[in-house]
PDB file of C-alpha atoms in Angstrom:
ATOM      1  CA  ALA J   1      95.813 -43.190 -20.656  1.00 75.00           C
ATOM      2  CA  GLN J   2      94.776 -43.709 -17.357  1.00 84.00           C
ATOM      3  CA  LYS J   3      91.716 -45.626 -15.726  1.00 94.00           C
ATOM      4  CA  VAL J   4      90.497 -45.440 -12.179  1.00 97.00           C
ATOM      5  CA  THR J   5      87.994 -47.763 -10.843  1.00 97.00           C
ATOM      6  CA  GLN J   6      86.059 -47.350  -7.519  1.00 98.00           C
ATOM      7  CA  ALA J   7      83.891 -50.244  -7.152  1.00 95.00           C
ATOM      8  CA  GLN J   8      82.212 -49.221  -4.094  1.00 97.00           C
ATOM      9  CA  THR J   9      79.255 -46.648  -4.882  1.00 97.00           C
ATOM     10  CA  GLU J  10      78.075 -45.860  -1.794  1.00 98.00           C
ATOM     11  CA  ILE J  11      79.261 -46.672   1.965  1.00 98.00           C
ATOM     12  CA  SER J  12      77.369 -46.181   5.153  1.00 98.00           C
ATOM     13  CA  VAL J  13      79.398 -46.701   8.570  1.00 97.00           C
ATOM     14  CA  VAL J  14      78.202 -45.845  12.189  1.00 97.00           C
ATOM     15  CA  GLU J  15      80.746 -43.347  14.053  1.00 97.00           C
ATOM     16  CA  LYS J  16      83.921 -44.620  15.347  1.00 97.00           C
ATOM     17  CA  GLU J  17      84.094 -47.540  12.704  1.00 98.00           C
ATOM     18  CA  ASP J  18      86.685 -48.086  10.399  1.00 97.00           C
ATOM     19  CA  VAL J  19      86.561 -47.893   6.769  1.00 98.00           C
ATOM     20  CA  THR J  20      88.246 -48.155   3.515  1.00 98.00           C
ATOM     21  CA  LEU J  21      87.587 -46.997   0.296  1.00 98.00           C
ATOM     22  CA  ASP J  22      89.059 -49.018  -2.445  1.00 98.00           C
ATOM     23  CA  CYS J  23      90.507 -47.678  -5.744  1.00 98.00           C
ATOM     24  CA  VAL J  24      92.308 -49.800  -8.484  1.00 97.00           C
ATOM     25  CA  TYR J  25      94.032 -48.099 -11.337  1.00 96.00           C
ATOM     26  CA  GLU J  26      95.342 -48.819 -14.835  1.00 95.00           C
ATOM     27  CA  THR J  27      98.030 -46.984 -16.768  1.00 92.00           C
ATOM     28  CA  ARG J  28     100.801 -47.796 -19.337  1.00 91.00           C
ATOM     29  CA  ASP J  29     103.034 -44.980 -18.158  1.00 90.00           C
ATOM     30  CA  THR J  30     105.891 -45.816 -16.228  1.00 89.00           C
ATOM     31  CA  THR J  31     105.948 -42.606 -14.092  1.00 91.00           C
ATOM     32  CA  TYR J  32     102.424 -41.613 -12.838  1.00 93.00           C
ATOM     33  CA  TYR J  33     100.868 -40.211  -9.673  1.00 94.00           C
ATOM     34  CA  LEU J  34      97.846 -40.978  -7.619  1.00 95.00           C
ATOM     35  CA  PHE J  35      95.739 -39.032  -5.589  1.00 95.00           C
ATOM     36  CA  TRP J  36      92.522 -38.739  -3.190  1.00 97.00           C
ATOM     37  CA  TYR J  37      90.129 -36.167  -3.099  1.00 96.00           C
ATOM     38  CA  LYS J  38      87.088 -35.332  -0.748  1.00 97.00           C
ATOM     39  CA  GLN J  39      83.984 -33.562  -2.019  1.00 97.00           C
ATOM     40  CA  PRO J  40      81.868 -32.845   0.972  1.00 95.00           C
ATOM     41  CA  PRO J  41      78.142 -31.644   0.661  1.00 92.00           C
ATOM     42  CA  SER J  42      79.344 -28.054  -0.078  1.00 91.00           C
ATOM     43  CA  GLY J  43      80.822 -28.941  -3.335  1.00 92.00           C
ATOM     44  CA  GLU J  44      84.672 -28.225  -3.058  1.00 93.00           C
ATOM     45  CA  LEU J  45      87.126 -30.533  -3.979  1.00 94.00           C
ATOM     46  CA  VAL J  46      89.599 -30.987  -1.387  1.00 94.00           C
ATOM     47  CA  PHE J  47      92.974 -32.441  -1.792  1.00 93.00           C
ATOM     48  CA  LEU J  48      94.049 -34.927   0.424  1.00 94.00           C
ATOM     49  CA  ILE J  49      97.160 -36.777  -1.124  1.00 93.00           C
ATOM     50  CA  ARG J  50      99.438 -37.211  -3.713  1.00 92.00           C
ATOM     51  CA  ARG J  51     101.553 -40.301  -4.416  1.00 92.00           C
ATOM     52  CA  ASN J  52     104.077 -41.133  -7.116  1.00 91.00           C
ATOM     53  CA  SER J  53     104.566 -44.416  -8.654  1.00 91.00           C
ATOM     54  CA  PHE J  54     108.035 -44.933  -7.039  1.00 89.00           C
ATOM     55  CA  ASP J  55     106.961 -44.465  -3.604  1.00 85.00           C
ATOM     56  CA  GLU J  56     105.077 -47.219  -2.434  1.00 83.00           C
ATOM     57  CA  GLN J  57     105.295 -46.531   1.284  1.00 82.00           C
ATOM     58  CA  ASN J  58     102.087 -46.329   3.132  1.00 84.00           C
ATOM     59  CA  GLU J  59     101.022 -43.047   4.523  1.00 86.00           C
ATOM     60  CA  ILE J  60      99.418 -42.080   7.865  1.00 86.00           C
ATOM     61  CA  SER J  61      97.942 -38.720   8.396  1.00 88.00           C
ATOM     62  CA  GLY J  62      95.979 -38.612  11.613  1.00 93.00           C
ATOM     63  CA  ARG J  63      92.898 -40.602  11.237  1.00 95.00           C
ATOM     64  CA  TYR J  64      93.722 -41.121   7.415  1.00 95.00           C
ATOM     65  CA  SER J  65      96.018 -44.001   5.817  1.00 94.00           C
ATOM     66  CA  TRP J  66      96.987 -44.964   2.406  1.00 94.00           C
ATOM     67  CA  ASN J  67      97.969 -48.289   1.185  1.00 94.00           C
ATOM     68  CA  PHE J  68      99.895 -48.104  -2.307  1.00 94.00           C
ATOM     69  CA  GLN J  69     100.354 -51.714  -3.750  1.00 93.00           C
ATOM     70  CA  LYS J  70     101.922 -51.635  -7.707  1.00 92.00           C
ATOM     71  CA  SER J  71     101.383 -55.406  -7.334  1.00 92.00           C
ATOM     72  CA  THR J  72      97.600 -55.133  -7.569  1.00 94.00           C
ATOM     73  CA  SER J  73      97.283 -51.544  -8.830  1.00 94.00           C
ATOM     74  CA  SER J  74      95.569 -50.578  -5.723  1.00 96.00           C
ATOM     75  CA  PHE J  75      95.742 -46.960  -3.657  1.00 96.00           C
ATOM     76  CA  ASN J  76      93.454 -47.859  -1.238  1.00 97.00           C
ATOM     77  CA  PHE J  77      92.191 -45.223   1.397  1.00 96.00           C
ATOM     78  CA  THR J  78      91.352 -45.964   5.093  1.00 96.00           C
ATOM     79  CA  ILE J  79      89.603 -43.784   7.727  1.00 97.00           C
ATOM     80  CA  THR J  80      89.916 -44.807  11.284  1.00 97.00           C
ATOM     81  CA  ALA J  81      87.376 -43.965  14.050  1.00 97.00           C
ATOM     82  CA  SER J  82      85.106 -42.306  11.436  1.00 97.00           C
ATOM     83  CA  GLN J  83      83.209 -39.269  12.075  1.00 97.00           C
ATOM     84  CA  VAL J  84      80.196 -37.608  10.832  1.00 97.00           C
ATOM     85  CA  VAL J  85      82.119 -34.772   9.338  1.00 96.00           C
ATOM     86  CA  ASP J  86      84.108 -37.677   7.227  1.00 97.00           C
ATOM     87  CA  SER J  87      80.523 -37.742   5.070  1.00 97.00           C
ATOM     88  CA  ALA J  88      81.448 -36.971   1.779  1.00 98.00           C
ATOM     89  CA  VAL J  89      82.097 -38.333  -1.781  1.00 98.00           C
ATOM     90  CA  TYR J  90      85.565 -39.301  -1.989  1.00 98.00           C
ATOM     91  CA  PHE J  91      87.285 -39.422  -5.513  1.00 98.00           C
ATOM     92  CA  CYS J  92      90.511 -41.455  -6.282  1.00 98.00           C
ATOM     93  CA  ALA J  93      92.653 -39.834  -9.452  1.00 97.00           C
ATOM     94  CA  ALA J  94      95.615 -40.888 -11.633  1.00 96.00           C
ATOM     95  CA  GLN J  95      97.787 -38.521 -13.496  1.00 94.00           C
ATOM     96  CA  GLY J  96     100.468 -39.859 -16.081  1.00 90.00           C
ATOM     97  CA  ASN J  97     102.691 -37.665 -18.169  1.00 86.00           C
ATOM     98  CA  THR J  98     100.157 -35.334 -19.016  1.00 86.00           C
ATOM     99  CA  ASP J  99      98.153 -32.405 -17.151  1.00 85.00           C
ATOM    100  CA  LYS J 100      94.735 -33.973 -16.674  1.00 91.00           C
ATOM    101  CA  LEU J 101      93.674 -35.927 -13.522  1.00 94.00           C
ATOM    102  CA  ILE J 102      91.735 -39.119 -14.305  1.00 95.00           C
ATOM    103  CA  PHE J 103      89.279 -39.447 -11.677  1.00 97.00           C
ATOM    104  CA  GLY J 104      87.060 -42.366 -10.446  1.00 97.00           C
ATOM    105  CA  THR J 105      83.415 -42.356 -10.321  1.00 97.00           C
ATOM    106  CA  GLY J 106      83.526 -41.585  -6.426  1.00 97.00           C
ATOM    107  CA  THR J 107      82.637 -43.426  -3.390  1.00 98.00           C
ATOM    108  CA  ARG J 108      79.995 -41.700  -1.505  1.00 98.00           C
ATOM    109  CA  LEU J 109      80.415 -42.165   2.527  1.00 98.00           C
ATOM    110  CA  GLN J 110      77.850 -41.535   4.917  1.00 98.00           C
ATOM    111  CA  VAL J 111      78.669 -41.790   8.472  1.00 98.00           C
ATOM    112  CA  PHE J 112      75.907 -41.831  10.854  1.00 97.00           C
ATOM    113  CA  PRO J 113      75.987 -40.771  14.455  1.00 96.00           C
TER     114      PRO J 113
ATOM    115  CA  ALA Z   1      96.578 -19.754   3.083  1.00 72.00           C
ATOM    116  CA  ALA Z   2      95.512 -18.226  -0.158  1.00 84.00           C
ATOM    117  CA  GLY Z   3      93.126 -20.596  -2.148  1.00 93.00           C
ATOM    118  CA  VAL Z   4      92.142 -20.604  -5.990  1.00 96.00           C
ATOM    119  CA  ILE Z   5      89.225 -18.053  -6.369  1.00 97.00           C
ATOM    120  CA  GLN Z   6      86.544 -18.524  -8.772  1.00 97.00           C
ATOM    121  CA  SER Z   7      83.869 -16.087  -9.785  1.00 97.00           C
ATOM    122  CA  PRO Z   8      81.018 -16.121 -10.099  1.00 97.00           C
ATOM    123  CA  ARG Z   9      80.221 -18.796  -7.668  1.00 97.00           C
ATOM    124  CA  HIS Z  10      76.809 -19.498  -9.165  1.00 97.00           C
ATOM    125  CA  LEU Z  11      75.217 -18.628 -12.790  1.00 97.00           C
ATOM    126  CA  ILE Z  12      72.375 -18.940 -14.287  1.00 98.00           C
ATOM    127  CA  LYS Z  13      71.861 -18.727 -18.046  1.00 98.00           C
ATOM    128  CA  GLU Z  14      69.505 -19.251 -20.998  1.00 97.00           C
ATOM    129  CA  LYS Z  15      69.940 -21.579 -23.821  1.00 97.00           C
ATOM    130  CA  ARG Z  16      72.274 -20.009 -26.296  1.00 97.00           C
ATOM    131  CA  GLU Z  17      73.796 -17.612 -24.155  1.00 98.00           C
ATOM    132  CA  THR Z  18      77.311 -17.218 -23.212  1.00 98.00           C
ATOM    133  CA  ALA Z  19      79.072 -17.040 -20.130  1.00 98.00           C
ATOM    134  CA  THR Z  20      82.496 -16.307 -19.052  1.00 98.00           C
ATOM    135  CA  LEU Z  21      84.071 -17.976 -15.756  1.00 98.00           C
ATOM    136  CA  LYS Z  22      86.948 -16.677 -14.009  1.00 98.00           C
ATOM    137  CA  CYS Z  23      89.709 -18.122 -11.968  1.00 98.00           C
ATOM    138  CA  TYR Z  24      92.549 -16.537  -9.895  1.00 97.00           C
ATOM    139  CA  PRO Z  25      95.118 -19.114  -9.002  1.00 97.00           C
ATOM    140  CA  ILE Z  26      97.039 -19.554  -5.759  1.00 96.00           C
ATOM    141  CA  PRO Z  27      99.875 -16.990  -5.722  1.00 94.00           C
ATOM    142  CA  ARG Z  28     102.970 -18.223  -7.656  1.00 92.00           C
ATOM    143  CA  HIS Z  29     101.134 -21.160  -8.948  1.00 94.00           C
ATOM    144  CA  ASP Z  30     102.144 -21.241 -12.929  1.00 92.00           C
ATOM    145  CA  THR Z  31      99.636 -23.703 -14.002  1.00 94.00           C
ATOM    146  CA  VAL Z  32      95.756 -23.575 -14.352  1.00 97.00           C
ATOM    147  CA  TYR Z  33      93.403 -26.359 -15.080  1.00 97.00           C
ATOM    148  CA  TRP Z  34      89.826 -26.230 -15.845  1.00 98.00           C
ATOM    149  CA  TYR Z  35      87.321 -29.182 -15.156  1.00 97.00           C
ATOM    150  CA  GLN Z  36      83.649 -29.881 -15.807  1.00 98.00           C
ATOM    151  CA  GLN Z  37      81.471 -32.038 -13.289  1.00 97.00           C
ATOM    152  CA  GLY Z  38      77.948 -33.078 -14.221  1.00 96.00           C
ATOM    153  CA  PRO Z  39      75.607 -33.849 -11.728  1.00 93.00           C
ATOM    154  CA  GLY Z  40      76.164 -37.124 -10.129  1.00 92.00           C
ATOM    155  CA  GLN Z  41      79.466 -37.365 -12.061  1.00 95.00           C
ATOM    156  CA  ASP Z  42      83.272 -37.288 -11.831  1.00 96.00           C
ATOM    157  CA  PRO Z  43      85.289 -34.011 -12.903  1.00 96.00           C
ATOM    158  CA  GLN Z  44      86.167 -34.025 -16.660  1.00 96.00           C
ATOM    159  CA  PHE Z  45      89.379 -32.399 -17.661  1.00 96.00           C
ATOM    160  CA  LEU Z  46      88.965 -29.838 -20.087  1.00 97.00           C
ATOM    161  CA  ILE Z  47      91.910 -27.797 -20.692  1.00 97.00           C
ATOM    162  CA  SER Z  48      95.015 -26.306 -18.867  1.00 96.00           C
ATOM    163  CA  PHE Z  49      97.701 -23.740 -19.329  1.00 96.00           C
ATOM    164  CA  TYR Z  50     101.122 -23.124 -18.402  1.00 94.00           C
ATOM    165  CA  GLU Z  51     102.757 -19.924 -18.255  1.00 92.00           C
ATOM    166  CA  LYS Z  52      99.869 -18.397 -20.452  1.00 91.00           C
ATOM    167  CA  MET Z  53     100.153 -21.243 -23.278  1.00 95.00           C
ATOM    168  CA  GLN Z  54      97.789 -23.976 -23.755  1.00 95.00           C
ATOM    169  CA  SER Z  55      99.478 -26.995 -22.174  1.00 94.00           C
ATOM    170  CA  ASP Z  56      96.556 -29.960 -22.440  1.00 93.00           C
ATOM    171  CA  LYS Z  57      93.481 -30.399 -23.996  1.00 94.00           C
ATOM    172  CA  GLY Z  58      90.627 -32.778 -23.004  1.00 93.00           C
ATOM    173  CA  SER Z  59      87.043 -32.997 -23.738  1.00 87.00           C
ATOM    174  CA  ILE Z  60      86.469 -29.283 -24.149  1.00 93.00           C
ATOM    175  CA  PRO Z  61      83.631 -28.590 -26.714  1.00 94.00           C
ATOM    176  CA  ASP Z  62      84.304 -26.378 -29.686  1.00 95.00           C
ATOM    177  CA  ARG Z  63      81.887 -23.877 -28.300  1.00 97.00           C
ATOM    178  CA  PHE Z  64      84.270 -23.111 -25.527  1.00 97.00           C
ATOM    179  CA  SER Z  65      87.289 -21.368 -25.224  1.00 97.00           C
ATOM    180  CA  ALA Z  66      89.932 -20.114 -22.406  1.00 97.00           C
ATOM    181  CA  GLN Z  67      92.981 -18.441 -21.955  1.00 96.00           C
ATOM    182  CA  GLN Z  68      95.598 -17.628 -19.423  1.00 96.00           C
ATOM    183  CA  PHE Z  69      96.546 -13.688 -18.849  1.00 95.00           C
ATOM    184  CA  SER Z  70      99.771 -12.086 -18.102  1.00 93.00           C
ATOM    185  CA  ASP Z  71      98.570 -11.905 -14.137  1.00 92.00           C
ATOM    186  CA  TYR Z  72      97.776 -15.789 -14.533  1.00 94.00           C
ATOM    187  CA  HIS Z  73      94.160 -15.560 -13.884  1.00 95.00           C
ATOM    188  CA  SER Z  74      92.279 -17.316 -16.339  1.00 97.00           C
ATOM    189  CA  GLU Z  75      88.703 -17.354 -18.143  1.00 98.00           C
ATOM    190  CA  LEU Z  76      86.633 -19.725 -19.467  1.00 98.00           C
ATOM    191  CA  ASN Z  77      84.269 -18.697 -22.430  1.00 98.00           C
ATOM    192  CA  MET Z  78      81.320 -20.657 -23.032  1.00 98.00           C
ATOM    193  CA  SER Z  79      78.934 -19.787 -25.951  1.00 97.00           C
ATOM    194  CA  SER Z  80      75.750 -21.193 -27.366  1.00 97.00           C
ATOM    195  CA  LEU Z  81      74.987 -22.771 -24.105  1.00 98.00           C
ATOM    196  CA  GLU Z  82      73.145 -26.034 -24.085  1.00 97.00           C
ATOM    197  CA  LEU Z  83      71.114 -27.778 -21.327  1.00 97.00           C
ATOM    198  CA  GLY Z  84      73.695 -30.328 -21.095  1.00 96.00           C
ATOM    199  CA  ASP Z  85      76.457 -27.607 -20.081  1.00 97.00           C
ATOM    200  CA  SER Z  86      74.923 -27.402 -16.840  1.00 98.00           C
ATOM    201  CA  ALA Z  87      77.581 -28.429 -14.380  1.00 97.00           C
ATOM    202  CA  LEU Z  88      80.105 -27.447 -11.457  1.00 97.00           C
ATOM    203  CA  TYR Z  89      83.127 -26.021 -13.546  1.00 98.00           C
ATOM    204  CA  PHE Z  90      86.228 -26.049 -11.148  1.00 97.00           C
ATOM    205  CA  CYS Z  91      89.556 -24.408 -11.871  1.00 97.00           C
ATOM    206  CA  ALA Z  92      92.542 -25.957 -10.200  1.00 97.00           C
ATOM    207  CA  SER Z  93      95.976 -24.563 -10.060  1.00 96.00           C
ATOM    208  CA  SER Z  94      99.384 -25.891  -9.218  1.00 94.00           C
ATOM    209  CA  LEU Z  95     103.075 -25.021  -9.324  1.00 93.00           C
ATOM    210  CA  ARG Z  96     103.960 -27.043 -12.655  1.00 89.00           C
ATOM    211  CA  GLY Z  97     104.508 -30.925 -11.768  1.00 85.00           C
ATOM    212  CA  ASN Z  98     102.757 -30.534  -8.488  1.00 89.00           C
ATOM    213  CA  GLU Z  99      99.561 -31.358  -6.967  1.00 90.00           C
ATOM    214  CA  GLN Z 100      96.633 -29.612  -8.077  1.00 93.00           C
ATOM    215  CA  PHE Z 101      94.676 -27.275  -5.762  1.00 94.00           C
ATOM    216  CA  PHE Z 102      90.766 -26.733  -6.681  1.00 95.00           C
ATOM    217  CA  GLY Z 103      88.887 -23.777  -6.286  1.00 96.00           C
ATOM    218  CA  PRO Z 104      85.391 -23.937  -4.811  1.00 95.00           C
ATOM    219  CA  GLY Z 105      83.712 -24.155  -8.368  1.00 97.00           C
ATOM    220  CA  THR Z 106      81.084 -22.354 -10.503  1.00 98.00           C
ATOM    221  CA  ARG Z 107      77.925 -23.701 -10.502  1.00 97.00           C
ATOM    222  CA  LEU Z 108      76.391 -23.033 -13.886  1.00 98.00           C
ATOM    223  CA  THR Z 109      72.610 -23.764 -14.628  1.00 98.00           C
ATOM    224  CA  VAL Z 110      71.252 -23.347 -18.223  1.00 97.00           C
ATOM    225  CA  LEU Z 111      67.562 -22.955 -18.622  1.00 96.00           C
TER     226      LEU Z 111
END
């Protein structure tokens, strides 16, 4: 079974600031996947990224970047030069050898103009 | 690109009534998942289907049942509704073993 911890309940920043959302996971599976989803105020869940346990390469996609470190069981998400449209709840999730995604409790990001 | 379609988007029911939620996966996706998200909570996995067979089961109450049809759409049937069933219900779909894409959700309110 997996467990995902997002210790930051809520973060507030001013536009153009960089912000990092923390995610720590626990798993006994040797093969697993880690995810980030964005849930804007409209409620839908938007897929951002999936990483498998064998690929520790950091990834950058525009203003988004992800830092996967197996040594610390962390999969942190950084938004560079944040914008008001980034305001949302961000969920980190893990998946092992089953279908289910195990979500963290989410981090609410508020970006003020 | 086509996304997961869920209907209805909003549903209001009385206690002890029944509800049916529908999900139409992304074309060519063979796996469907259902999640329940209570107010202020994270999504909780309910059940999944692969090629019309139940694949995995989570914390789904016995009052709920689901199935996947020959056209790959899925329905979640909920009976004897309780106030605590009020939540956002997500359907997701994927190609087996790949990332799950979520639909917009059905917001169920039980009065």
